PDB file of C-alpha atoms in Angstrom:
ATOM      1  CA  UNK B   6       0.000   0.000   0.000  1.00  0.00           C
ATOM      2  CA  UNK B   7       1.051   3.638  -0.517  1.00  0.00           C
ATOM      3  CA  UNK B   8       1.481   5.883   2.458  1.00  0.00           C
ATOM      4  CA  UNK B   9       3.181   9.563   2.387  1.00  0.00           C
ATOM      5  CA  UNK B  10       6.028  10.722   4.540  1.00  0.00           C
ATOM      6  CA  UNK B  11       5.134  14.176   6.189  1.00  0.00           C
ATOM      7  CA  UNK B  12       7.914  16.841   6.105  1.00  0.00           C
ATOM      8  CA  UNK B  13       8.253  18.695   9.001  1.00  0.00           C
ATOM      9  CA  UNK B  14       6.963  16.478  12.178  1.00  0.00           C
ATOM     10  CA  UNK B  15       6.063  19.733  13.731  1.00  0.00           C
ATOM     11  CA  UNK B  16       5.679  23.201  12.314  1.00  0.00           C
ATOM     12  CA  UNK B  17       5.030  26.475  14.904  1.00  0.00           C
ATOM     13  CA  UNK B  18       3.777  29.610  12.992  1.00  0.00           C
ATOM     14  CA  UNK B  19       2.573  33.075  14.012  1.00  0.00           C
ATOM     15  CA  UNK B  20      -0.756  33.834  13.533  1.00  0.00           C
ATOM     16  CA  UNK B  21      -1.298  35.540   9.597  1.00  0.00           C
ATOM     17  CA  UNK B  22       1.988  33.817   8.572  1.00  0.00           C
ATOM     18  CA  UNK B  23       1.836  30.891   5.776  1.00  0.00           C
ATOM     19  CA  UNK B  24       2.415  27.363   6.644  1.00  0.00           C
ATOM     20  CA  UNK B  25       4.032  24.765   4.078  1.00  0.00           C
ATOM     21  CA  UNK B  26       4.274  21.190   4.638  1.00  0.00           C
ATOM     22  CA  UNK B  27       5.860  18.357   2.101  1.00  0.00           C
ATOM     23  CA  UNK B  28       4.431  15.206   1.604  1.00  0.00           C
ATOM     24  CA  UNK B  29       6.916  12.893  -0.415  1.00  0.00           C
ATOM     25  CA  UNK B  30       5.973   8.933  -1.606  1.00  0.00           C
ATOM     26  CA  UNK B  31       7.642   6.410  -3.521  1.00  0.00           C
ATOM     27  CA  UNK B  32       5.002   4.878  -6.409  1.00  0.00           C
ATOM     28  CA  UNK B  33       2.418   6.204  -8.804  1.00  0.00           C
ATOM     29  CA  UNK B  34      -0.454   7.263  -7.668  1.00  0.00           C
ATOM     30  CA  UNK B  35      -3.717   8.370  -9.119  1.00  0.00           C
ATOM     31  CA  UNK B  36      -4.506  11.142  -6.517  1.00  0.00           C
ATOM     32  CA  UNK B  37      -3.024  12.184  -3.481  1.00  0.00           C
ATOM     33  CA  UNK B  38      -5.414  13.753  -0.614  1.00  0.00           C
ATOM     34  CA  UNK B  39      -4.760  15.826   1.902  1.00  0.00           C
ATOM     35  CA  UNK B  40      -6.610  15.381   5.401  1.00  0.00           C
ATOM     36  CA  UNK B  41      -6.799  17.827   8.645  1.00  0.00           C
ATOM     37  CA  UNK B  42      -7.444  16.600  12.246  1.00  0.00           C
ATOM     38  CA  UNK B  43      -7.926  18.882  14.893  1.00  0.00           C
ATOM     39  CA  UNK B  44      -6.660  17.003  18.695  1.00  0.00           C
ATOM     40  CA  UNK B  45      -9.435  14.388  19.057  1.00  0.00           C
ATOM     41  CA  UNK B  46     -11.525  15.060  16.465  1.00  0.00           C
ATOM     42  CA  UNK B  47     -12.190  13.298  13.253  1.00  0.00           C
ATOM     43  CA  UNK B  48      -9.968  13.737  10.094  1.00  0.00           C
ATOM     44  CA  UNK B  49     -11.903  16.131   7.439  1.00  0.00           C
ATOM     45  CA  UNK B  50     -11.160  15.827   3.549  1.00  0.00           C
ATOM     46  CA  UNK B  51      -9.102  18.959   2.451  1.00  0.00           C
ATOM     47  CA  UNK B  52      -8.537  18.992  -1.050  1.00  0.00           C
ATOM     48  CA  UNK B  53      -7.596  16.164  -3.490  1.00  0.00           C
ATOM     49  CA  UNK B  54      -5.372  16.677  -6.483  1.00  0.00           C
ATOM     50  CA  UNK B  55      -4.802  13.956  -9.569  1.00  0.00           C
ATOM     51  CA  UNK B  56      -1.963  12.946 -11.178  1.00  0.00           C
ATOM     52  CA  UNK B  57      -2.041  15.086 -14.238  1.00  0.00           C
ATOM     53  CA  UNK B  58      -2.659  17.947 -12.037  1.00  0.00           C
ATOM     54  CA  UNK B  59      -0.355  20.417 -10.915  1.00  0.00           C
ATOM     55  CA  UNK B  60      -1.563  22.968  -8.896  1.00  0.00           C
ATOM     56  CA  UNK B  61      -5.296  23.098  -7.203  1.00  0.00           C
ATOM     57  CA  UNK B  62      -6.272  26.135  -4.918  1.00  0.00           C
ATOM     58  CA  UNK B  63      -9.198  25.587  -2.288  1.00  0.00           C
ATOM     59  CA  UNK B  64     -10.062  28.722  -0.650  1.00  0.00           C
ATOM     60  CA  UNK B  65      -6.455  29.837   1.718  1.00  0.00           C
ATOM     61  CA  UNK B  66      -5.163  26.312   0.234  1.00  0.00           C
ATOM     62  CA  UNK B  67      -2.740  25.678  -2.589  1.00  0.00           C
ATOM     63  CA  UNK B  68      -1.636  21.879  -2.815  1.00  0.00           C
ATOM     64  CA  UNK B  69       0.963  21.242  -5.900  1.00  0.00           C
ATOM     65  CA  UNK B  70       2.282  17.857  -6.937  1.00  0.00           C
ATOM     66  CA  UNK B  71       5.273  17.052  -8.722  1.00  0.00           C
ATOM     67  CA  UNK B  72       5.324  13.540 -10.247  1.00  0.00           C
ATOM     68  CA  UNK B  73       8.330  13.287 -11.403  1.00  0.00           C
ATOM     69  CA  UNK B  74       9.770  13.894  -7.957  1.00  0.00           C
ATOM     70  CA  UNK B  75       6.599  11.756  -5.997  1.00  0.00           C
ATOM     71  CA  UNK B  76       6.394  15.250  -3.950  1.00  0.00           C
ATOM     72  CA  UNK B  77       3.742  17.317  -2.860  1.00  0.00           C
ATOM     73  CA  UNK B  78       3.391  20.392  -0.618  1.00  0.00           C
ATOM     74  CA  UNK B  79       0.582  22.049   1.120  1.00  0.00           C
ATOM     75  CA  UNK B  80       0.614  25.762   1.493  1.00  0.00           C
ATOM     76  CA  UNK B  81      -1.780  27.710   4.102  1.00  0.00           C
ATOM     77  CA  UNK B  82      -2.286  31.489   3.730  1.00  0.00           C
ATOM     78  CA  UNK B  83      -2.791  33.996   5.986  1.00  0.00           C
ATOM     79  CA  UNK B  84      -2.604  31.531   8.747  1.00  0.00           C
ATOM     80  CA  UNK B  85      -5.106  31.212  11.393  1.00  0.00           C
ATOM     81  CA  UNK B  86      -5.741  29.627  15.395  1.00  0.00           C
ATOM     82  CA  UNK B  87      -8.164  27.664  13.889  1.00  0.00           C
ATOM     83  CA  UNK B  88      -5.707  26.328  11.835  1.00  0.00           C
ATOM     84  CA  UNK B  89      -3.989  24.956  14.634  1.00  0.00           C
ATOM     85  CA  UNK B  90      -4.015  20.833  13.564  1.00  0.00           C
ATOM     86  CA  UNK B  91      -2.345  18.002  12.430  1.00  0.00           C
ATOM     87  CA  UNK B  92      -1.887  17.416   8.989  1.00  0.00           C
ATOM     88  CA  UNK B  93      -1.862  14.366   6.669  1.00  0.00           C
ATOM     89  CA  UNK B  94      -1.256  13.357   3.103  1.00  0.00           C
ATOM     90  CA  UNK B  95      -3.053  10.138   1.305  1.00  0.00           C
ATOM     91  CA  UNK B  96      -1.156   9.236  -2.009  1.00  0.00           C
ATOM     92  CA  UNK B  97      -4.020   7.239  -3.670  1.00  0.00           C
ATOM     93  CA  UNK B  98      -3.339   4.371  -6.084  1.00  0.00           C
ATOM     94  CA  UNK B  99      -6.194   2.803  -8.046  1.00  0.00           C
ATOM     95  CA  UNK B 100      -8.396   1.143  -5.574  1.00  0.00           C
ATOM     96  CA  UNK B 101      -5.377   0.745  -3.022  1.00  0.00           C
ATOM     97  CA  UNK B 102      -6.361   1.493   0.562  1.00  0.00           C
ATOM     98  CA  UNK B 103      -5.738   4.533   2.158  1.00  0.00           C
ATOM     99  CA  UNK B 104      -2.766   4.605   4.716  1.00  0.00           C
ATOM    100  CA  UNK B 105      -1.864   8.025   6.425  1.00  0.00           C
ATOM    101  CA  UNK B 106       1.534   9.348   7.139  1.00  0.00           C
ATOM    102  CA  UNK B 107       2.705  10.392  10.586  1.00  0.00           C
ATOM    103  CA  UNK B 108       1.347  14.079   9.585  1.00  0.00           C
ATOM    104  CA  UNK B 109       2.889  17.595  10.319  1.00  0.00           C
ATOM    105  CA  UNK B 110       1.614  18.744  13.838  1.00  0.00           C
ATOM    106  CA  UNK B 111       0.669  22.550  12.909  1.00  0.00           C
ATOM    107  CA  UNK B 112       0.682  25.058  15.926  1.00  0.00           C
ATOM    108  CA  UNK B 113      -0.457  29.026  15.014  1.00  0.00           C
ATOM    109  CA  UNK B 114       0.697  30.839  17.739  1.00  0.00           C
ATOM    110  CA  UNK B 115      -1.558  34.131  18.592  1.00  0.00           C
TER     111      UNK B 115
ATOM    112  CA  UNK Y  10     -25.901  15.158   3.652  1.00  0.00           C
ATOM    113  CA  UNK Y  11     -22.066  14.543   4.273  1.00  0.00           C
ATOM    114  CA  UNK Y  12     -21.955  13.233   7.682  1.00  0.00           C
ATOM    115  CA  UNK Y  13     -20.506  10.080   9.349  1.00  0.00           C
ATOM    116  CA  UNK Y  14     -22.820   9.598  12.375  1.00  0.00           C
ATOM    117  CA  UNK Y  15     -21.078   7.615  15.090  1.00  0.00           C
ATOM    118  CA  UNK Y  16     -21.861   6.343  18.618  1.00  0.00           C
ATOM    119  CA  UNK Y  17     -21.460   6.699  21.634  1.00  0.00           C
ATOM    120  CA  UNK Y  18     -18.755   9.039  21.557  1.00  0.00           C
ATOM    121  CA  UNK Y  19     -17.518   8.020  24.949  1.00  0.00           C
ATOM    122  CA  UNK Y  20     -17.285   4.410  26.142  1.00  0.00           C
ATOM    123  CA  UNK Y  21     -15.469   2.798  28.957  1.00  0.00           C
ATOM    124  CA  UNK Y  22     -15.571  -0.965  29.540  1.00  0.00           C
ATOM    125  CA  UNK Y  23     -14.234  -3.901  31.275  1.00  0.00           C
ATOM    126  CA  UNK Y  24     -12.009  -6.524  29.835  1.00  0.00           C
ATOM    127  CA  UNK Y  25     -14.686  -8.920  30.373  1.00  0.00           C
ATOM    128  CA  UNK Y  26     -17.313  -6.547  28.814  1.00  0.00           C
ATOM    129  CA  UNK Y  27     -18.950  -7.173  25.538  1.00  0.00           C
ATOM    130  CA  UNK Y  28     -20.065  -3.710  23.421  1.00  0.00           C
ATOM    131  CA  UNK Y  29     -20.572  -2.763  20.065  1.00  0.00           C
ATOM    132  CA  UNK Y  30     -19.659   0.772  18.065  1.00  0.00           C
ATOM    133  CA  UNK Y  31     -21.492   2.208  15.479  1.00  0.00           C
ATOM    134  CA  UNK Y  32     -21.211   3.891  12.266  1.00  0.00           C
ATOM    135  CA  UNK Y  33     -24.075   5.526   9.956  1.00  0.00           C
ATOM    136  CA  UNK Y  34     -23.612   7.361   6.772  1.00  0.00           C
ATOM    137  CA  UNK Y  35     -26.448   8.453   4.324  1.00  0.00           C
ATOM    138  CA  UNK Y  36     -24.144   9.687   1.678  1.00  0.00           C
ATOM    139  CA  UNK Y  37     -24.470   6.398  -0.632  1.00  0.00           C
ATOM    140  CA  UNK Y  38     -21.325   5.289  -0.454  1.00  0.00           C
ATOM    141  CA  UNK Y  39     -20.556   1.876  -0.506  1.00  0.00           C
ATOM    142  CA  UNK Y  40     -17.247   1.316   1.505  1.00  0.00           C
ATOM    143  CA  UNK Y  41     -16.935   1.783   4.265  1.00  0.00           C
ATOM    144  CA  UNK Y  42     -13.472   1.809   6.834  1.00  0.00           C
ATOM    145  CA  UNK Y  43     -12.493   1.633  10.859  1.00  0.00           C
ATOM    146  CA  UNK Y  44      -9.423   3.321  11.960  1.00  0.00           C
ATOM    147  CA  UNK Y  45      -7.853   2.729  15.218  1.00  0.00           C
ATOM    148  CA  UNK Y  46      -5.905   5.941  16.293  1.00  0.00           C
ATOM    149  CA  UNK Y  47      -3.588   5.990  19.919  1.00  0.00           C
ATOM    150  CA  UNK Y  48      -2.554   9.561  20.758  1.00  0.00           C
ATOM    151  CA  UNK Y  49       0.012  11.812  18.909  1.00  0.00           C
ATOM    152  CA  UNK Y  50       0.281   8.474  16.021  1.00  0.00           C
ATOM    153  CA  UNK Y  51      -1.734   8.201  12.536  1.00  0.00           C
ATOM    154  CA  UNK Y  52      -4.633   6.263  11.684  1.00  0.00           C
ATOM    155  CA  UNK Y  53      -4.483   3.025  11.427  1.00  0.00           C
ATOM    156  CA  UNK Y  54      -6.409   0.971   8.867  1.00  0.00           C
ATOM    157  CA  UNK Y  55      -8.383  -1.997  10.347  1.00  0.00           C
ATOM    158  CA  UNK Y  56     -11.402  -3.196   8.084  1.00  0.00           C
ATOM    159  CA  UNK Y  57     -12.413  -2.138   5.079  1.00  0.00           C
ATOM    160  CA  UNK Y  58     -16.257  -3.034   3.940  1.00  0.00           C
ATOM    161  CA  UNK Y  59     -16.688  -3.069  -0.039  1.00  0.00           C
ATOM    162  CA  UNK Y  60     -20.346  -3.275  -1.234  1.00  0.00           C
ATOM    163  CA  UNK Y  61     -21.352  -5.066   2.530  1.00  0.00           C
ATOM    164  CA  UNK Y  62     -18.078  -7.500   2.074  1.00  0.00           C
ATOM    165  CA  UNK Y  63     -15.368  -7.481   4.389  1.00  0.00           C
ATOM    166  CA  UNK Y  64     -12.267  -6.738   1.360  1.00  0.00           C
ATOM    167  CA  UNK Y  65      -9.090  -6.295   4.093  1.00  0.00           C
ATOM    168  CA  UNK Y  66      -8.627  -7.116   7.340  1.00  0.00           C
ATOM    169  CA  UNK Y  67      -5.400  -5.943   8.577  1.00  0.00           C
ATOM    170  CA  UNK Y  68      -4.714  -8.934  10.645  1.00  0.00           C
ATOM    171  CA  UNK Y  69      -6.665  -7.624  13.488  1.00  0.00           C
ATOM    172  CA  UNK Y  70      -7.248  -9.670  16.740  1.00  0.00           C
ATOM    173  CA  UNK Y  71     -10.354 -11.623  16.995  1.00  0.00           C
ATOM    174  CA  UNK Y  72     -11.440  -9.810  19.942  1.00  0.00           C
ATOM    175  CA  UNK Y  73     -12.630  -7.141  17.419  1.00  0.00           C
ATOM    176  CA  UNK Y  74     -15.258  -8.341  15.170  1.00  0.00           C
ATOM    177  CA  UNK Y  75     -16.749  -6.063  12.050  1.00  0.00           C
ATOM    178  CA  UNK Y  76     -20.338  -6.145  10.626  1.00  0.00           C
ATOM    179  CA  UNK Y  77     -22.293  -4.281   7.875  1.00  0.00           C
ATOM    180  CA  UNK Y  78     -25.609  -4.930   8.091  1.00  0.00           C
ATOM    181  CA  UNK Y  79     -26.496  -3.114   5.459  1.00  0.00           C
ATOM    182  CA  UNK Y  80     -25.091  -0.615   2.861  1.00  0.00           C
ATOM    183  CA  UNK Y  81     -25.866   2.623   5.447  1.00  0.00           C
ATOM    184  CA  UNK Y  82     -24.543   0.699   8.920  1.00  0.00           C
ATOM    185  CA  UNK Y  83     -21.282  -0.517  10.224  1.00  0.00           C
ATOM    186  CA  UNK Y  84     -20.430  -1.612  13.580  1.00  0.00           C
ATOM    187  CA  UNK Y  85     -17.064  -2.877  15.424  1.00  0.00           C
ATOM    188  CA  UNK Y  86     -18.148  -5.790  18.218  1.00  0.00           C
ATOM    189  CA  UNK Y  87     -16.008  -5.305  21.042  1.00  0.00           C
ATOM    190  CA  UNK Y  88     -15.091  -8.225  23.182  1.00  0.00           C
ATOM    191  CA  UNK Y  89     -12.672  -9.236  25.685  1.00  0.00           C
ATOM    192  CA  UNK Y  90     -10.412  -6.312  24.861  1.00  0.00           C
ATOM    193  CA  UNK Y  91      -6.962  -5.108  26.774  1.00  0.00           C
ATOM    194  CA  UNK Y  92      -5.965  -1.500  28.179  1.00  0.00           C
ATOM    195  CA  UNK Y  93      -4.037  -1.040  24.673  1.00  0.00           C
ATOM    196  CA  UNK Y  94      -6.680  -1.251  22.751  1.00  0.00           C
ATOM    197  CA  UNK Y  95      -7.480   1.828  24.381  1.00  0.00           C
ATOM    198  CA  UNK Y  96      -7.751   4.265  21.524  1.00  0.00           C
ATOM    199  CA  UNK Y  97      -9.799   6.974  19.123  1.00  0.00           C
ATOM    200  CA  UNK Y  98     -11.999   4.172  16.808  1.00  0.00           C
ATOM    201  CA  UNK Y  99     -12.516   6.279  13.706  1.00  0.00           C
ATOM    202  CA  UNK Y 100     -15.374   5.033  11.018  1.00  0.00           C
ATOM    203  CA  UNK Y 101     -14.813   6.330   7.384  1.00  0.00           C
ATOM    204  CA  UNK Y 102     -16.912   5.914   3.950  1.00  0.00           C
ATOM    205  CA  UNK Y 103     -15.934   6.245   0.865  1.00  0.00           C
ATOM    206  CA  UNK Y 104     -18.137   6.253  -2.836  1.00  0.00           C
ATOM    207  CA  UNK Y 105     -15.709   4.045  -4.013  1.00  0.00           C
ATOM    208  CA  UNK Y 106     -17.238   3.391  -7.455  1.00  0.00           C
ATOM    209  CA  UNK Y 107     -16.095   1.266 -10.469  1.00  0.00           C
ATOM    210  CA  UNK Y 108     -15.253   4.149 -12.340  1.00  0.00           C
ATOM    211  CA  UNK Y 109     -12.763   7.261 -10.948  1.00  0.00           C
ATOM    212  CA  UNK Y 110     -12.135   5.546  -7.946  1.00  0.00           C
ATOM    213  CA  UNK Y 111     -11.411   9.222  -6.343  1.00  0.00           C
ATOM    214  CA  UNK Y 112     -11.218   7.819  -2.759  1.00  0.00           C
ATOM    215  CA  UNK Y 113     -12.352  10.739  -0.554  1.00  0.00           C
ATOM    216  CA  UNK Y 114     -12.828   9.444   2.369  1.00  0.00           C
ATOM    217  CA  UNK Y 115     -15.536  11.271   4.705  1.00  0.00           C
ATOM    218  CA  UNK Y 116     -14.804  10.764   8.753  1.00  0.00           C
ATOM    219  CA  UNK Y 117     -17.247  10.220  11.706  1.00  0.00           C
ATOM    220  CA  UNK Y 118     -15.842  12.129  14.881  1.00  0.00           C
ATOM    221  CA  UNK Y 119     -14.733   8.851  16.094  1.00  0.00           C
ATOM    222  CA  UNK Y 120     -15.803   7.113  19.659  1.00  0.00           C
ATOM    223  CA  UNK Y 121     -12.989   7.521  22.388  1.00  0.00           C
ATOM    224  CA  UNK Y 122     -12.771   3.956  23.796  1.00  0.00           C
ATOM    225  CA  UNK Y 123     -10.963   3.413  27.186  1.00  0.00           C
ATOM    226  CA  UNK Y 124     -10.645   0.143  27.985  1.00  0.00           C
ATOM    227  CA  UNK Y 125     -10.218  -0.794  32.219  1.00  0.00           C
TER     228      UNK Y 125
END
């Protein structure tokens, strides 16, 4: 099965700064998702991008994808407490299913 | 309606206990996932239902048993457990059809299980 590796563990951001976290795997993929959990809560869908995609914006979201180096990053704009989550990537391959990373631990600091 | 419905949010039990968690989505999807989640660690991938058929089981004790009664329901019977299987159960769904499998995966809030 596919599963991302989450790059940083931890990221601590003032409040209104943007936040960028890496996701890298090692096989195709269709898709890859990204997924937000705030502490004890369920994980909620972010965005999804395919594999002839490139960029895809969602609101204060960009997500890009780089095939040819199995990488993609998350950006966050004009960050926000509410923010304040862990964050997970999904690479997505056919009907494979759906193991999550360790995830970047996101703190925005007031 | 995009919700993952589960209950009780809360449950504490024995080790000689016997209790059951449950899932309901009204989305139409047709797979359907548990998750077992210990603090500060990712998700972990238990069952996975496929059109009411158990597809994967990642080798999980016997002291957790899955059912689907139907296309909307899941539920994870709870038996005999141990103080490590003291966790965040997470229940998942998924459209899954035969064409663009896409994959989003829609959470429930998950029930925090503390087993004594």
């Amino acid at each position: 099965s596919q599963q991302g590796e989450e790059d940083p563990q931890a990221l601590s951001i003032q409040e209104g700064e943007n936040a960028t976290m890496n996701c890298s795997y090692k096989t195709s993929i269709n898709n890859l998702q990204w997924y937000r959990q705030n502490s004890g809560r369920g994980l909620v869908h972010l965005i999804l991008i395919r594999s002839n995609e490139r960029e895809k914006h969602s609101g204060r979201l960009r997500v890009t994808l780089d095939t040819s180096k199995k990488s993609s990053s998350l950006l966050i704009t004009a960050s926000r407490a509410a923010d304040t989550a862990s964050y997970f990537c999904a690479p997505r391959r056919g009907a494979q299913k759906l193991v999550f990373g360790q995830g970047t631990r996101l703190t925005i600091n007031p | 309606d995009t919700e993952v419905t589960q209950t009780p949010k809360h449950l504490v039990m024995g080790m000689t206990n016997k209790k059951s968690l449950k899932c309901e989505q009204h989305m139409g999807h047709r797979a359907m996932y548990w998750y077992k989640q210990k603090a500060k660690k990712p998700p972990e991938l238990m069952f996975v239902y496929s059109y009411e058929k158990l597809s994967i089981n990642e080798s999980v004790p016997s002291r957790f048993s899955p059912e689907c009664p139907n296309s909307s329901l899941l539920n994870l019977h709870l038996h005999a457990l141990q103080p490590e299987d003291s966790a965040l159960y997470l229940c998942a769904s998924s459209q899954d059809s035969e064409r663009g499998r896409t994959g989003e995966l829609f959470f429930g809030e998950g029930s925090r299980l503390t087993v004594l």
